[in-house]
Amino acid sequence: MSFYDEYKPFRNYMRQFQRLQGLIDIWQYSLHIVEGKSLPLDYLADIAARTRRNLHQYLYPWDIDILARELILNGAERRNRSLQRWGDLSVAIDHLRRLGDEAYSRGDAEPADVMLEMHRIAHRQFPWQQKMGANGFIRALKVFGHASVNCIVERELGMSAEQFIMLGTAVTGNFHRSWGMSTEQNYSALGIPVAASQAFFERLSSTCGTLREQTLAVQRYNSDWQYTWNPLQARPLVRFDRDHPARVVCPMPYYLIKRATAGLFYDLVRSSDFDNPFGYSFQSYIGEIAQIFFTQPAFTVAAPAPYDIGSRHLHGVDWIISDRTGHLFLECKTKRLTMRAKSEADTAAVDHDLSVLAEAVVQNFKNMQHAMEGKTAWKSDGMPVFSMILTLEDWFIFSPRVRELLQNNLRLLAAKEGLDERAVMQMPYTVASASEFEVACQIIAQVGIAPLMQNKLENETNWWLLLPFLRQHFPNELRNVNWDFQTRELNELLGRVTKTSGSPKNGASEFGNELATAIRVKSTLRG
């Protein structure tokens, strides 16, 4: 039997659910499983209360994603099954478990690559552990709201990055308490033109029919089935009433806040003048974070000046952080893994993206080499130097197969550029995301650069993700970490929003409350 033959019983089963009510049920489960909110009493009332309280043991966030996808693909107008009933929900969950096993074991002709599967599982599961919180919200505001990027946002979207992000986040707050809303609300009192807010909702919403067509176009009936991209990630608002197209449901509020913050990238990436300003904006943000935690006289944070070697004018390293124990050379990259690289069993897409990351590693190798050779304004003091590549989003590089591909790319690039291959391959480096860096800065500020970096790079933890390493080796210092250090800046922003106008009729106060509701979900990175 083919995988599609195995899939058909699940397809037929999902055809027995009414689409809109099913999406509303998905909304309830999403808030319960992802956001930690209580389920209404009429949900799963047909099973023991103990099972109802421990639904997290049976239903995972990525299961909800597939159920939403399959409801849009196969749900009907009128049917008699209900996801509110445990008997019906449990059968759907059993199908998911069965198809997950089938997809892995017999989805393709070639034997499954276990190590690559670890990479796909990580990108499927780990992001759900990262909630927005104050830090993620302010990070998005600063990276996309930087003057060099914001002018592109205003040109492309008709509103500022701050307006786009705040509007999307506040709408998310609405969906933390209600499954539906009308997109005809007027936000002009908050400085958002009607035409701009309407364009925002057009950009983030779609009909069930269109979503179904998009799902059919990307659906794969092989080992990629459970990793198939869900079009709800791009358009998380679903228009469900043909007679009243302004009425929308949001099955997964998590997708909405991600789309309205970090997902702004996808509205801008095709602009020909976006890449350089975006890279500079991220570099500036990392420098700002470094300067918050690395204060004089114990630390110095420097952005070295460009330099010349012969006829070549070189930018050099982005940032150098120094203390009495060593120096940390930072190379900032906005490149993110493509969806294909996260989800496909074929290594070609992963290999292509890793070639870009390898370029950043080699670039920092050359930056450090030039600095150590005295070709830059920075002068060595004999203290150890360490390389860190910072990405805006997590790459989750820990699978041995992915590490092997990255190392192979480094080897090829070293040969291409005429570098000492052994030196490049032996140079230890750390790849970390901006969110990980925000935590690592607070640990380094307590223990110093070399005590942390040498511990990370000289042991078996060399290839560990940065946060698990910090949890294992610096548990006492981790207790002092402020996981929501951007809260003050967030509160100042909320204060400005609620004071937009003196009249309560303008909705500014309610807008601010919805904004706070969406953001106040604490980060689970500490878990």
Coordinates of C-alpha atoms in Angstrom, one line a residue:
M1 CA 0.0 0.0 0.0
S2 CA 1.1 3.5 -0.8
F3 CA 1.2 6.2 1.9
Y4 CA -1.9 7.8 0.3
D5 CA -3.8 4.6 0.8
E6 CA -2.8 4.7 4.5
Y7 CA -3.9 8.4 4.6
K8 CA -7.4 7.9 3.0
P9 CA -9.1 6.6 6.2
F10 CA -8.0 9.7 8.0
R11 CA -9.2 11.9 5.1
N12 CA -12.6 10.2 5.2
Y13 CA -12.8 10.5 8.9
M14 CA -12.1 14.3 8.8
R15 CA -14.9 14.7 6.2
Q16 CA -17.3 13.9 9.0
F17 CA -16.6 17.1 10.9
Q18 CA -18.2 20.5 10.2
R19 CA -15.5 22.8 9.1
L20 CA -16.3 26.1 11.0
Q21 CA -17.2 24.4 14.3
G22 CA -14.1 22.3 13.9
L23 CA -12.0 25.4 13.5
I24 CA -13.6 27.0 16.6
D25 CA -12.7 23.8 18.5
I26 CA -9.2 24.0 17.2
W27 CA -9.1 27.6 18.6
Q28 CA -10.1 26.3 22.0
Y29 CA -7.5 23.5 22.0
S30 CA -4.8 25.9 20.7
L31 CA -5.4 28.3 23.6
H32 CA -5.4 25.3 26.0
I33 CA -2.4 23.5 24.7
V34 CA -0.2 26.3 23.5
E35 CA -1.2 29.2 25.7
G36 CA -2.1 27.3 28.9
K37 CA -5.7 28.5 29.1
S38 CA -8.5 26.4 30.7
L39 CA -10.9 24.5 28.5
P40 CA -14.6 25.3 28.8
L41 CA -16.6 22.8 30.8
D42 CA -18.5 21.5 27.8
Y43 CA -15.3 20.3 26.2
L44 CA -14.4 16.6 26.7
A45 CA -17.2 16.3 29.2
D46 CA -17.7 12.7 28.2
I47 CA -14.4 11.5 29.7
A48 CA -13.0 11.5 33.2
A49 CA -12.0 14.9 34.6
R50 CA -8.4 13.6 35.1
T51 CA -8.0 12.9 31.4
R52 CA -9.4 16.2 30.6
R53 CA -6.9 18.0 32.8
N54 CA -4.0 16.1 31.3
L55 CA -4.9 16.6 27.6
H56 CA -1.3 17.8 27.2
Q57 CA -0.2 14.2 27.4
Y58 CA -2.2 13.2 24.4
L59 CA -2.5 16.3 22.1
Y60 CA 0.6 18.4 21.1
P61 CA 0.8 21.8 19.4
W62 CA 2.0 20.2 16.1
D63 CA -1.0 17.9 16.2
I64 CA -3.3 20.9 16.4
D65 CA -1.6 22.3 13.3
I66 CA -2.3 19.1 11.3
L67 CA -5.9 18.9 12.5
A68 CA -6.5 22.5 11.4
R69 CA -4.9 21.7 8.0
E70 CA -7.0 18.6 7.5
L71 CA -10.2 20.4 8.6
I72 CA -9.7 23.1 6.0
L73 CA -8.8 20.4 3.4
N74 CA -11.6 17.9 4.2
G75 CA -14.1 19.4 6.5
A76 CA -17.7 19.7 5.4
E77 CA -20.6 22.1 5.8
R78 CA -22.8 19.9 7.9
R79 CA -21.6 16.8 9.7
N80 CA -22.3 15.1 13.0
R81 CA -18.8 14.4 14.6
S82 CA -17.3 16.9 17.0
L83 CA -13.8 17.6 18.3
Q84 CA -15.4 18.6 21.6
R85 CA -16.1 14.9 22.3
W86 CA -13.2 12.8 23.5
G87 CA -14.4 9.8 21.5
D88 CA -14.1 11.7 18.2
L89 CA -11.0 13.6 19.1
S90 CA -9.1 10.5 20.3
V91 CA -9.8 8.7 17.0
A92 CA -8.3 11.7 15.2
I93 CA -5.2 11.6 17.4
D94 CA -4.8 7.9 16.8
H95 CA -4.8 8.5 13.1
L96 CA -2.1 11.2 13.5
R97 CA 0.1 8.7 15.5
R98 CA -0.4 6.0 12.9
L99 CA 0.3 8.2 10.0
G100 CA 3.4 9.7 11.6
D101 CA 4.8 6.2 12.0
E102 CA 3.8 5.3 8.4
A103 CA 5.3 8.5 7.0
Y104 CA 8.6 7.8 8.6
S105 CA 8.9 4.1 7.9
R106 CA 7.5 3.8 4.4
G107 CA 6.9 7.3 2.9
D108 CA 9.9 7.0 0.5
A109 CA 11.7 4.3 -1.3
E110 CA 15.0 5.1 0.4
P111 CA 15.7 4.1 4.0
A112 CA 14.9 7.0 6.4
D113 CA 17.8 9.2 7.5
V114 CA 17.4 9.1 11.3
M115 CA 19.9 12.0 11.8
L116 CA 18.1 14.2 9.3
E117 CA 14.8 13.3 10.9
M118 CA 16.1 14.7 14.2
H119 CA 16.6 18.0 12.4
R120 CA 13.1 18.0 11.0
I121 CA 11.6 17.1 14.3
A122 CA 13.4 19.9 16.0
H123 CA 12.1 22.5 13.6
R124 CA 8.6 21.0 13.9
Q125 CA 8.5 21.0 17.7
F126 CA 11.0 23.4 19.3
P127 CA 9.5 26.7 18.0
W128 CA 6.3 25.9 20.0
Q129 CA 8.3 26.3 23.2
Q130 CA 9.1 29.9 22.4
K131 CA 6.3 32.3 23.3
M132 CA 6.3 36.0 22.4
G133 CA 6.9 37.7 25.8
A134 CA 8.2 41.3 26.1
N135 CA 11.6 40.4 24.5
G136 CA 10.3 38.9 21.3
F137 CA 7.9 41.8 20.8
I138 CA 10.4 44.5 21.4
R139 CA 13.0 42.7 19.2
A140 CA 10.6 42.6 16.3
L141 CA 9.8 46.3 16.8
K142 CA 13.4 47.3 16.8
V143 CA 14.6 45.2 14.0
F144 CA 11.8 46.1 11.6
G145 CA 11.3 49.5 13.0
H146 CA 14.9 50.7 12.4
A147 CA 14.8 53.8 10.2
S148 CA 16.6 52.0 7.4
V149 CA 14.0 49.2 7.3
N150 CA 10.9 51.1 8.4
C151 CA 10.9 53.3 5.2
I152 CA 10.6 50.1 3.2
V153 CA 7.8 48.9 5.5
E154 CA 5.9 52.1 5.0
R155 CA 6.3 52.0 1.2
E156 CA 5.2 48.4 0.9
L157 CA 2.5 48.2 3.5
G158 CA 1.2 51.7 3.9
M159 CA 1.9 51.8 7.7
S160 CA 4.9 51.8 9.9
A161 CA 6.5 48.7 11.3
E162 CA 5.3 49.7 14.8
Q163 CA 1.7 50.1 13.6
F164 CA 1.8 46.8 11.7
I165 CA 3.2 44.8 14.6
M166 CA 1.0 46.5 17.3
L167 CA -2.1 46.0 15.2
G168 CA -1.4 42.3 14.6
T169 CA -0.5 41.7 18.2
A170 CA -3.6 43.5 19.5
V171 CA -5.8 41.5 17.2
T172 CA -4.1 38.4 18.6
G173 CA -5.1 39.6 22.1
N174 CA -8.7 39.7 20.9
F175 CA -8.4 36.0 19.9
H176 CA -7.2 35.1 23.3
R177 CA -10.8 35.7 24.5
S178 CA -13.0 35.4 21.4
W179 CA -12.9 33.0 18.4
G180 CA -14.1 35.6 15.9
M181 CA -14.2 39.3 15.0
S182 CA -15.0 41.7 12.3
T183 CA -12.2 43.2 10.2
E184 CA -14.2 46.4 9.6
Q185 CA -13.1 48.0 12.8
N186 CA -11.6 51.5 12.5
Y187 CA -8.1 52.0 14.0
S188 CA -7.6 55.6 12.6
A189 CA -7.7 57.0 16.1
L190 CA -4.5 55.1 16.7
G191 CA -2.8 56.7 13.7
I192 CA -3.5 53.7 11.4
P193 CA -5.4 54.8 8.3
V194 CA -8.5 52.9 7.4
A195 CA -7.0 51.9 4.0
A196 CA -3.9 50.6 5.8
S197 CA -5.7 48.5 8.3
Q198 CA -8.0 47.1 5.6
A199 CA -4.9 46.2 3.6
F200 CA -3.5 44.5 6.7
F201 CA -6.5 42.3 7.1
E202 CA -6.5 41.4 3.4
R203 CA -2.9 40.4 3.7
L204 CA -3.4 38.2 6.7
S205 CA -6.8 36.6 5.9
S206 CA -8.2 34.2 3.3
T207 CA -11.3 32.1 2.6
C208 CA -11.5 28.4 3.4
G209 CA -11.6 27.7 -0.3
T210 CA -8.4 29.5 -1.1
L211 CA -6.7 27.9 1.9
R212 CA -7.8 24.5 0.7
E213 CA -6.3 25.2 -2.8
Q214 CA -3.1 26.3 -1.2
T215 CA -3.0 23.2 1.0
L216 CA -3.6 20.9 -1.9
A217 CA -0.7 22.5 -3.8
V218 CA 1.8 21.8 -1.0
Q219 CA 0.5 18.6 0.5
R220 CA 2.9 15.7 0.3
Y221 CA 1.8 12.1 0.7
N222 CA 5.2 10.6 1.7
S223 CA 7.7 11.1 4.5
D224 CA 7.1 14.8 4.3
W225 CA 3.4 14.6 5.1
Q226 CA 3.5 15.5 8.8
Y227 CA 5.9 18.4 8.0
T228 CA 3.8 20.0 5.3
W229 CA 3.7 23.7 5.5
N230 CA 0.3 25.0 6.7
P231 CA -1.0 28.1 4.7
L232 CA -2.5 29.3 8.0
Q233 CA 1.0 30.4 8.9
A234 CA 0.8 33.1 6.2
R235 CA -2.9 33.9 6.5
P236 CA -4.0 33.0 10.0
L237 CA -7.4 34.7 9.7
V238 CA -10.1 32.6 8.0
R239 CA -13.1 34.3 6.4
F240 CA -15.9 31.9 6.9
D241 CA -19.1 33.8 5.9
R242 CA -19.7 34.5 2.2
D243 CA -22.4 37.0 3.0
H244 CA -20.3 38.8 5.6
P245 CA -16.7 38.5 4.4
A246 CA -15.4 40.8 7.2
R247 CA -16.1 38.0 9.7
V248 CA -13.0 36.0 10.5
V249 CA -12.0 33.1 12.8
C250 CA -8.4 32.6 14.0
P251 CA -7.9 28.9 14.7
M252 CA -4.4 29.3 15.9
P253 CA -3.6 32.7 17.6
Y254 CA 0.1 31.5 17.9
Y255 CA 0.4 31.8 14.1
L256 CA -1.2 35.2 14.1
I257 CA 1.3 36.8 16.5
K258 CA 4.2 35.1 14.7
R259 CA 2.9 36.4 11.4
A260 CA 2.5 39.9 12.7
T261 CA 6.0 40.1 14.2
A262 CA 8.8 38.0 12.8
G263 CA 6.6 37.1 9.8
L264 CA 6.8 40.7 8.6
F265 CA 10.0 39.5 7.0
Y266 CA 8.0 37.7 4.3
D267 CA 6.2 40.9 3.3
L268 CA 9.5 42.6 2.6
V269 CA 12.0 40.0 1.5
R270 CA 11.2 40.4 -2.2
S271 CA 12.0 44.1 -2.1
S272 CA 15.2 44.6 -4.0
D273 CA 16.5 47.2 -1.4
F274 CA 15.6 45.2 1.7
D275 CA 18.6 42.9 2.4
N276 CA 21.3 45.4 3.3
P277 CA 19.1 47.6 5.6
F278 CA 17.7 44.5 7.3
G279 CA 21.2 43.2 7.9
Y280 CA 22.3 46.5 9.3
S281 CA 19.2 46.8 11.5
F282 CA 19.8 43.3 13.0
Q283 CA 23.5 44.2 13.6
S284 CA 22.5 47.4 15.4
Y285 CA 20.0 45.5 17.6
I286 CA 22.7 43.0 18.7
G287 CA 25.0 45.9 19.5
E288 CA 22.3 47.5 21.6
I289 CA 21.7 44.3 23.5
A290 CA 25.4 43.9 24.1
Q291 CA 25.6 47.4 25.5
I292 CA 22.8 46.8 27.9
F293 CA 24.5 43.9 29.6
F294 CA 28.2 44.6 29.0
T295 CA 29.0 47.8 30.8
Q296 CA 32.3 49.4 31.6
P297 CA 34.7 49.1 33.2
A298 CA 34.4 45.3 33.2
F299 CA 33.5 45.0 29.5
T300 CA 33.9 47.0 26.3
V301 CA 31.7 46.7 23.3
A302 CA 33.2 47.9 20.0
A303 CA 32.1 48.1 16.4
P304 CA 35.6 48.1 14.7
A305 CA 36.1 50.4 11.7
P306 CA 36.5 49.0 8.2
Y307 CA 40.0 48.5 7.0
D308 CA 42.1 48.1 3.8
I309 CA 44.3 45.2 2.8
G310 CA 45.9 46.2 -0.5
S311 CA 43.2 47.3 -2.8
R312 CA 40.5 45.5 -0.8
H313 CA 38.2 47.6 1.5
L314 CA 36.9 45.2 4.2
H315 CA 34.0 45.7 6.6
G316 CA 35.5 43.4 9.2
V317 CA 33.8 41.9 12.3
D318 CA 30.4 43.3 13.3
W319 CA 31.1 43.5 17.1
I320 CA 33.9 42.7 19.5
I321 CA 33.0 42.2 23.2
S322 CA 36.0 42.2 25.5
D323 CA 36.7 41.7 29.2
R324 CA 39.8 40.7 31.2
T325 CA 39.3 37.0 30.2
G326 CA 39.0 37.2 26.4
H327 CA 37.3 38.6 23.3
L328 CA 34.1 37.5 21.6
F329 CA 33.9 38.3 17.8
L330 CA 30.3 38.5 16.6
E331 CA 29.1 38.0 13.0
C332 CA 25.4 38.9 12.6
K333 CA 23.3 37.2 9.9
T334 CA 19.6 37.6 9.1
K335 CA 19.6 34.5 6.9
R336 CA 17.0 32.0 8.0
L337 CA 16.4 28.4 7.1
T338 CA 13.9 28.0 4.3
M339 CA 10.8 25.9 4.8
R340 CA 12.1 23.3 2.4
A341 CA 15.3 22.9 4.5
K342 CA 13.2 22.5 7.7
S343 CA 10.7 20.0 6.3
E344 CA 11.9 17.9 3.4
A345 CA 13.7 14.6 3.8
D346 CA 16.0 15.4 0.9
T347 CA 19.3 17.0 2.2
A348 CA 19.7 19.2 -0.9
A349 CA 17.7 22.1 0.6
V350 CA 19.4 21.9 4.0
D351 CA 22.8 21.7 2.3
H352 CA 22.1 24.8 0.3
D353 CA 21.1 26.9 3.3
L354 CA 24.0 25.6 5.3
S355 CA 26.4 26.9 2.6
V356 CA 25.2 30.4 3.5
L357 CA 25.9 29.8 7.2
A358 CA 29.3 28.3 6.3
E359 CA 30.1 31.6 4.5
A360 CA 29.4 33.5 7.8
V361 CA 31.6 31.1 9.8
V362 CA 34.5 31.5 7.2
Q363 CA 33.9 35.3 7.1
N364 CA 34.4 35.5 10.9
F365 CA 37.4 33.2 10.6
K366 CA 39.0 35.8 8.3
N367 CA 37.9 38.7 10.5
M368 CA 39.6 37.1 13.5
Q369 CA 42.7 36.1 11.4
H370 CA 43.1 39.7 10.1
A371 CA 42.7 41.1 13.6
M372 CA 45.2 38.7 15.2
E373 CA 47.7 39.5 12.4
G374 CA 47.5 43.2 13.3
K375 CA 45.8 44.2 10.0
T376 CA 43.0 46.0 11.8
A377 CA 42.7 48.8 14.4
W378 CA 42.0 46.1 17.0
K379 CA 45.2 44.8 18.7
S380 CA 45.6 41.5 20.4
D381 CA 46.5 41.4 24.1
G382 CA 47.2 37.7 24.2
M383 CA 43.8 36.8 25.6
P384 CA 41.8 34.1 23.9
V385 CA 39.4 35.0 21.1
F386 CA 36.1 33.3 20.3
S387 CA 33.8 33.2 17.3
M388 CA 30.0 33.5 17.5
I389 CA 27.6 33.6 14.6
L390 CA 24.3 35.2 15.5
T391 CA 21.1 34.6 13.6
L392 CA 17.8 36.3 13.9
E393 CA 15.9 33.0 14.1
D394 CA 16.9 29.7 15.5
W395 CA 18.6 27.2 13.2
F396 CA 18.7 24.3 15.8
I397 CA 22.0 22.9 14.6
F398 CA 22.5 19.8 16.7
S399 CA 21.7 16.8 14.5
P400 CA 25.0 15.0 13.6
R401 CA 23.8 14.8 9.9
V402 CA 23.3 18.6 9.8
R403 CA 26.6 19.2 11.5
E404 CA 28.3 16.9 8.9
L405 CA 26.8 18.9 6.1
L406 CA 27.9 22.2 7.6
Q407 CA 31.4 21.0 8.1
N408 CA 31.6 19.8 4.5
N409 CA 30.5 23.2 3.3
L410 CA 33.2 24.8 5.4
R411 CA 35.8 22.4 3.9
L412 CA 34.6 23.3 0.3
L413 CA 34.6 27.0 1.1
A414 CA 38.1 27.0 2.6
A415 CA 39.4 25.3 -0.5
K416 CA 37.6 27.8 -2.8
E417 CA 39.1 30.8 -1.0
G418 CA 42.6 29.3 -0.6
L419 CA 42.5 29.2 3.2
D420 CA 44.2 26.7 5.4
E421 CA 41.6 24.0 5.5
R422 CA 42.9 22.5 8.8
A423 CA 42.8 25.9 10.5
V424 CA 39.3 26.6 9.3
M425 CA 38.0 23.1 10.3
Q426 CA 39.7 23.3 13.8
M427 CA 38.4 26.8 14.6
P428 CA 35.7 26.4 17.3
Y429 CA 32.6 28.5 16.8
T430 CA 29.1 28.9 18.2
V431 CA 25.9 29.5 16.2
A432 CA 23.2 31.1 18.3
S433 CA 20.0 33.0 17.8
A434 CA 19.2 36.5 19.0
S435 CA 16.9 35.1 21.8
E436 CA 19.7 32.8 23.0
F437 CA 22.2 35.6 22.9
E438 CA 20.0 37.8 25.1
V439 CA 20.2 35.1 27.8
A440 CA 23.9 34.3 27.2
C441 CA 24.8 38.0 27.7
Q442 CA 23.4 37.9 31.2
I443 CA 25.5 34.8 32.0
I444 CA 28.7 36.2 30.5
A445 CA 28.1 39.4 32.5
Q446 CA 28.3 37.2 35.7
V447 CA 31.2 34.8 34.9
G448 CA 33.2 36.4 32.0
I449 CA 33.7 35.6 28.4
A450 CA 36.3 32.9 28.5
P451 CA 34.9 30.8 31.4
L452 CA 31.6 30.4 29.4
M453 CA 33.0 30.1 25.9
Q454 CA 35.9 27.7 26.8
N455 CA 33.5 25.5 28.7
K456 CA 31.1 25.5 25.7
L457 CA 33.7 24.8 23.0
E458 CA 36.3 22.5 24.6
N459 CA 33.9 19.8 25.8
E460 CA 31.3 17.5 24.3
T461 CA 29.0 20.5 24.5
N462 CA 30.6 22.0 21.5
W463 CA 27.6 21.2 19.3
W464 CA 25.0 21.6 21.9
L465 CA 22.4 24.3 21.5
L466 CA 23.4 27.3 23.6
L467 CA 20.4 27.3 26.0
P468 CA 20.6 23.6 27.0
F469 CA 24.3 24.2 27.6
L470 CA 23.7 27.1 29.9
R471 CA 21.0 25.3 31.8
Q472 CA 23.4 22.3 32.5
H473 CA 26.6 24.2 33.2
F474 CA 25.5 27.5 34.7
P475 CA 22.3 26.7 36.7
N476 CA 23.0 29.1 39.5
E477 CA 23.7 32.0 37.2
L478 CA 20.6 31.2 35.2
R479 CA 18.5 32.0 38.3
N480 CA 19.6 35.6 38.0
V481 CA 18.5 35.9 34.3
N482 CA 15.8 38.4 33.6
W483 CA 13.8 36.6 31.0
D484 CA 11.6 39.6 30.3
F485 CA 14.2 42.4 30.5
Q486 CA 12.4 44.4 27.8
T487 CA 9.3 44.8 30.0
R488 CA 10.0 48.4 30.9
E489 CA 10.2 49.4 27.3
L490 CA 7.0 47.4 26.6
N491 CA 5.2 49.2 29.4
E492 CA 6.3 52.6 28.1
L493 CA 4.9 51.6 24.7
L494 CA 1.6 50.5 26.2
G495 CA 1.4 53.7 28.1
R496 CA 1.8 55.7 24.9
V497 CA -0.9 53.6 23.2
T498 CA -3.5 54.1 25.9
K499 CA -2.8 57.9 25.9
T500 CA -3.2 58.3 22.2
S501 CA -6.4 60.3 22.8
G502 CA -8.2 61.6 25.8
S503 CA -11.5 60.1 24.7
P504 CA -12.3 56.5 25.7
K505 CA -14.5 56.2 22.6
N506 CA -11.4 55.9 20.3
G507 CA -10.7 52.4 21.6
A508 CA -7.0 53.2 22.5
S509 CA -7.4 51.8 26.0
E510 CA -9.1 48.6 24.7
F511 CA -6.4 48.3 22.0
G512 CA -3.7 48.6 24.7
N513 CA -5.4 45.9 26.8
E514 CA -5.5 43.5 23.8
L515 CA -1.9 44.2 23.0
A516 CA -0.9 43.4 26.6
T517 CA -3.0 40.3 26.6
A518 CA -1.2 38.8 23.6
I519 CA 2.3 39.8 24.8
R520 CA 2.0 38.8 28.5
V521 CA 2.3 35.1 27.8
K522 CA 5.6 34.4 29.4
S523 CA 8.5 33.0 27.5
T524 CA 9.1 29.3 28.1
L525 CA 12.7 29.4 27.0
R526 CA 13.6 28.9 30.6
G527 CA 11.9 25.5 30.8

